[in-house]
Short mmCIF file of C-alpha atoms in Angstrom, two decimals:
data_model
loop_
_atom_site.label_atom_id
_atom_site.label_comp_id
_atom_site.label_asym_id
_atom_site.label_seq_id
_atom_site.Cartn_x
_atom_site.Cartn_y
_atom_site.Cartn_z
CA MET A 12 15.29 -16.14 -23.65
CA THR A 13 12.32 -18.33 -24.45
CA THR A 14 9.89 -19.97 -22.12
CA THR A 15 11.39 -23.36 -22.93
CA ALA A 16 14.73 -22.13 -21.57
CA ARG A 17 13.23 -21.28 -18.21
CA GLN A 18 14.13 -24.17 -15.97
CA GLY A 19 12.22 -23.21 -12.86
CA PRO A 20 10.99 -25.66 -10.24
CA ARG A 21 8.59 -28.28 -11.58
CA GLU A 22 6.00 -28.52 -8.87
CA GLN A 23 3.53 -31.40 -9.12
CA PHE A 24 0.44 -29.24 -9.36
CA LEU A 25 -3.00 -30.80 -9.47
CA VAL A 26 -5.18 -29.40 -12.25
CA PRO A 27 -8.74 -30.21 -13.36
CA GLY A 28 -8.91 -33.46 -15.30
CA LEU A 29 -5.66 -34.97 -14.00
CA PRO A 30 -7.37 -37.01 -12.53
CA PHE A 31 -9.92 -34.92 -10.58
CA SER A 32 -12.54 -32.55 -11.93
CA ALA A 33 -12.58 -28.85 -11.03
CA ALA A 34 -15.49 -29.46 -8.64
CA GLU A 35 -13.63 -32.29 -6.92
CA LEU A 36 -10.53 -30.16 -6.50
CA ARG A 37 -12.56 -27.35 -4.97
CA GLY A 38 -14.20 -29.85 -2.65
CA MET A 39 -10.84 -31.17 -1.50
CA GLU A 40 -9.70 -27.59 -0.93
CA LEU A 41 -12.73 -26.94 1.27
CA SER A 42 -11.96 -30.16 3.14
CA GLY A 43 -8.42 -29.00 3.85
CA LEU A 44 -6.76 -31.66 1.70
CA LEU A 45 -5.54 -29.22 -0.98
CA VAL A 46 -4.27 -25.66 -1.10
CA HIS A 47 -5.26 -23.41 -3.99
CA VAL A 48 -2.20 -21.74 -5.50
CA MET A 49 -3.31 -19.71 -8.55
CA GLY A 50 -5.75 -20.19 -11.39
CA ASP A 51 -6.65 -23.87 -11.57
CA LEU A 52 -3.47 -25.04 -9.81
CA TYR A 53 -3.59 -26.89 -6.49
CA LEU A 54 -1.10 -28.61 -4.22
CA PRO A 55 -1.56 -31.09 -1.37
CA ALA A 56 -2.01 -29.23 1.91
CA ASP A 57 1.07 -30.93 3.36
CA ALA A 58 3.29 -29.82 0.45
CA GLY A 59 4.38 -26.62 2.22
CA PRO A 60 3.39 -22.95 2.32
CA ALA A 61 2.21 -22.67 -1.29
CA GLY A 62 0.51 -19.32 -1.13
CA HIS A 63 2.33 -17.56 1.69
CA GLY A 64 5.58 -15.68 2.16
CA GLY A 65 8.86 -17.42 2.77
CA GLY A 66 11.27 -19.52 0.80
CA ASP A 67 9.08 -22.44 -0.24
CA GLY A 68 6.18 -20.12 -0.98
CA VAL A 69 8.26 -17.98 -3.33
CA ARG A 70 9.48 -21.05 -5.20
CA THR A 71 5.96 -22.41 -5.58
CA ARG A 72 4.47 -19.12 -6.70
CA ALA A 73 7.17 -18.69 -9.34
CA ALA A 74 6.52 -22.24 -10.57
CA ALA A 75 2.78 -21.54 -10.73
CA VAL A 76 3.26 -18.45 -12.91
CA LEU A 77 5.57 -20.37 -15.24
CA ARG A 78 3.08 -23.24 -15.48
CA LEU A 79 0.15 -20.95 -16.31
CA ALA A 80 2.19 -18.95 -18.82
CA GLU A 81 3.66 -21.87 -20.76
CA PRO A 82 0.61 -22.50 -22.99
CA VAL A 83 0.14 -18.85 -23.96
CA LEU A 84 3.45 -16.96 -23.89
CA THR A 85 6.40 -17.41 -26.23
CA GLY A 86 9.64 -15.54 -26.59
CA ALA A 87 11.08 -13.37 -23.82
CA TRP A 88 8.72 -12.10 -21.13
CA VAL A 89 8.84 -10.74 -17.60
CA ALA A 90 6.22 -10.97 -14.85
CA ILE A 91 5.04 -7.48 -13.86
CA GLY A 92 2.50 -5.68 -11.69
CA GLY A 93 0.32 -7.75 -9.40
CA THR A 94 1.79 -11.00 -10.69
CA ALA A 95 5.34 -9.95 -9.80
CA ALA A 96 4.14 -8.64 -6.43
CA TRP A 97 2.46 -11.96 -5.62
CA VAL A 98 5.59 -13.91 -6.50
CA HIS A 99 7.72 -11.66 -4.29
CA ALA A 100 5.44 -11.34 -1.27
CA GLY A 101 2.48 -13.72 -1.45
CA GLY A 102 -0.97 -12.64 -0.35
CA GLU A 103 -4.11 -13.30 -2.37
CA ALA A 104 -3.36 -14.91 -5.72
CA PRO A 105 -4.11 -12.57 -8.65
CA GLY A 106 -6.83 -13.47 -11.12
CA VAL A 107 -4.82 -11.97 -13.98
CA LEU A 108 -1.41 -12.96 -15.30
CA GLU A 109 0.46 -9.72 -16.07
CA ALA A 110 3.55 -9.83 -18.24
CA SER A 111 5.76 -7.63 -20.37
CA VAL A 112 6.47 -9.34 -23.69
CA ASP A 113 8.89 -8.75 -26.55
CA ARG A 114 6.45 -9.52 -29.34
CA TYR A 115 2.79 -9.31 -30.23
CA HIS A 116 0.68 -12.20 -28.91
CA ARG A 117 -2.67 -13.24 -30.25
CA ARG A 118 -5.26 -13.71 -27.57
CA PRO A 119 -5.80 -17.40 -26.76
CA LEU A 120 -8.81 -18.93 -28.50
CA HIS A 121 -9.87 -20.59 -25.26
CA PRO A 122 -9.76 -18.56 -22.03
CA GLY A 123 -7.23 -19.86 -19.54
CA ALA A 124 -7.56 -20.40 -15.83
CA VAL A 125 -6.60 -16.74 -15.25
CA GLY A 126 -6.97 -13.58 -17.28
CA LEU A 127 -4.09 -12.26 -19.33
CA ARG A 128 -2.79 -8.69 -19.47
CA LEU A 129 0.20 -8.12 -21.72
CA GLU A 130 2.25 -5.07 -22.56
CA GLN A 131 5.17 -4.66 -24.93
CA SER A 132 8.03 -2.79 -23.31
CA GLY A 133 11.76 -2.65 -22.94
CA LEU A 134 11.54 -4.95 -19.95
CA ALA A 135 10.81 -7.97 -22.09
CA PRO A 136 14.11 -8.68 -23.92
CA ASP A 137 16.46 -11.14 -22.27
CA PRO A 138 17.95 -9.21 -19.31
CA GLU A 139 21.28 -10.94 -19.87
CA CYS A 140 21.54 -9.15 -23.21
CA GLY A 141 20.21 -5.77 -22.09
CA ASP A 142 22.09 -2.77 -20.79
CA ALA A 143 22.86 -2.19 -17.13
CA ALA A 144 19.86 0.09 -16.59
CA HIS A 145 17.56 -2.58 -17.98
CA ARG A 146 19.08 -5.38 -15.91
CA ALA A 147 18.58 -3.29 -12.78
CA GLU A 148 14.81 -3.41 -13.30
CA VAL A 149 14.37 -7.19 -13.41
CA THR A 150 15.47 -10.13 -11.31
CA PRO A 151 15.35 -13.92 -11.67
CA VAL A 152 13.15 -15.66 -9.10
CA HIS A 153 13.54 -19.44 -9.23
CA GLY A 154 13.66 -19.46 -13.03
CA LEU A 155 11.04 -16.73 -13.55
CA TRP A 156 12.02 -13.21 -14.59
CA CYS A 157 10.14 -10.60 -12.52
CA THR A 158 10.37 -6.87 -12.12
CA THR A 159 12.37 -6.03 -9.02
CA VAL A 160 10.53 -5.24 -5.80
CA GLU A 161 11.19 -1.49 -6.19
CA ARG A 162 10.11 -1.43 -9.84
CA THR A 163 7.00 -3.42 -8.95
CA VAL A 164 6.04 -0.91 -6.23
CA GLU A 165 6.50 1.90 -8.74
CA ASP A 166 4.38 0.21 -11.40
CA LEU A 167 1.59 -0.60 -8.95
CA LEU A 168 1.38 2.92 -7.54
CA ARG A 169 1.47 4.45 -11.01
CA ALA A 170 -1.38 2.19 -12.09
CA GLY A 171 -3.56 2.52 -8.98
CA PRO A 172 -2.38 5.06 -6.40
CA THR A 173 -5.81 4.96 -4.72
CA GLY A 174 -7.00 1.56 -5.93
CA PRO A 175 -6.38 -2.08 -5.00
CA GLU A 176 -2.88 -1.86 -6.47
CA ARG A 177 -1.96 0.39 -3.57
CA ALA A 178 -2.70 -2.32 -1.01
CA VAL A 179 -0.61 -4.80 -3.00
CA ALA A 180 2.26 -2.31 -3.16
CA ALA A 181 2.06 -1.90 0.62
CA LEU A 182 2.89 -5.61 1.03
CA LEU A 183 6.22 -4.99 -0.71
CA LEU A 184 7.32 -1.93 1.26
CA PRO A 185 8.94 -3.91 4.12
CA ARG A 186 11.30 -5.35 1.50
CA CYS A 187 12.42 -1.90 0.31
CA ASP A 188 14.88 0.68 1.53
CA PRO A 189 12.58 3.71 1.97
CA VAL A 190 15.36 6.20 1.24
CA ARG A 191 16.26 4.51 -2.03
CA LEU A 192 12.60 4.16 -2.94
CA ARG A 193 11.95 7.88 -2.43
CA GLU A 194 15.03 8.71 -4.49
CA ARG A 195 13.84 6.40 -7.25
CA PHE A 196 10.42 8.02 -7.38
CA ARG A 197 12.01 11.48 -7.40
CA ALA A 198 14.43 10.61 -10.22
CA ARG A 199 11.64 9.07 -12.34
CA ARG A 200 9.03 11.76 -11.70
CA GLY A 201 8.66 12.40 -15.44
CA ARG A 202 6.96 9.04 -16.07
CA PRO A 203 3.17 9.11 -16.56
CA GLY A 204 1.30 8.75 -13.28
CA MET A 205 4.30 9.47 -11.07
CA SER A 206 2.84 12.55 -9.40
CA ALA A 207 -0.02 10.55 -7.87
CA ALA A 208 2.34 7.60 -7.24
CA ARG A 209 4.73 9.82 -5.27
CA ALA A 210 1.86 11.13 -3.15
CA ALA A 211 0.71 7.56 -2.47
CA LEU A 212 4.26 6.52 -1.54
CA ARG A 213 4.61 9.44 0.89
CA ASP A 214 1.35 8.43 2.54
CA LEU A 215 2.28 4.74 2.77
CA LEU A 216 5.74 5.42 4.17
CA GLY A 217 4.31 7.94 6.60
CA ARG A 218 1.83 5.35 7.87
CA ASP A 219 4.66 2.86 8.30
CA ARG A 220 6.57 5.33 10.49
CA THR A 221 3.63 6.32 12.67
CA GLY A 222 2.36 2.75 13.01
CA ALA A 223 5.66 1.05 13.80
CA SER A 224 6.36 0.04 17.39
CA GLY A 225 9.30 1.83 18.97
CA GLY A 226 8.71 5.03 16.99
CA GLY A 227 9.93 4.15 13.52
CA GLN A 228 11.11 1.64 10.98
CA ALA A 229 14.05 -0.60 11.68
CA PRO A 230 17.29 0.63 10.11
CA VAL A 231 17.77 -0.66 6.60
CA GLU A 232 20.91 -2.53 7.56
CA ASP A 233 18.95 -4.49 10.19
CA ARG A 234 16.45 -5.88 7.69
CA PRO A 235 17.06 -9.30 6.17
CA ALA A 236 18.19 -9.20 2.58
CA VAL A 237 15.87 -10.72 0.00
CA ARG A 238 17.65 -13.34 -2.06
CA TYR A 239 16.33 -15.92 -4.49
CA THR A 240 18.11 -18.97 -5.79
CA SER A 241 17.38 -20.84 -8.98
#
């Protein structure tokens, strides 16, 4: 699947030069007229919850990642790490676009509005052509392929079990079945960094239990399912 085949939502983002300068856009953001989405992308403040959780926010965040990636990524790719987490759950927009790609990419001659961190892995090929195990690791989110919530938590805790990645992973935990997540981490304990990631997960899930009102987490079946539509 190529980037041109990704028919995600085409939000009418405002970017520097069309027709306002970067300074003017920042000024309008400070005045409450615009909302900063990611990188150099803005939307009118009345356009909906651009950077927050919820249906419209997810759609807008996915569109923002696609828009920022179009000039620099070709071939099949999947949003991973902090980028995937932001698309799923919102929070502070990442300053780096993280993606798994299927081919080598030259670094752009001119730096983009966000940094770029790429890795080549088995996640990148078109999930529709991969095996069942591969397809279970990725999910389409309004036209953007992302790692699943559970895979994203795993990747974040492997990368930074005591760093900022841990706080980002914590935002995703309410969307996970804790039993399945523990089983996943146990079954994949041979991956690099999983020992520290498992310890971080135990700590995060333990905090959730002790900090929840009523003495524990709501049963998994009582939590709303997370669904995305293209």
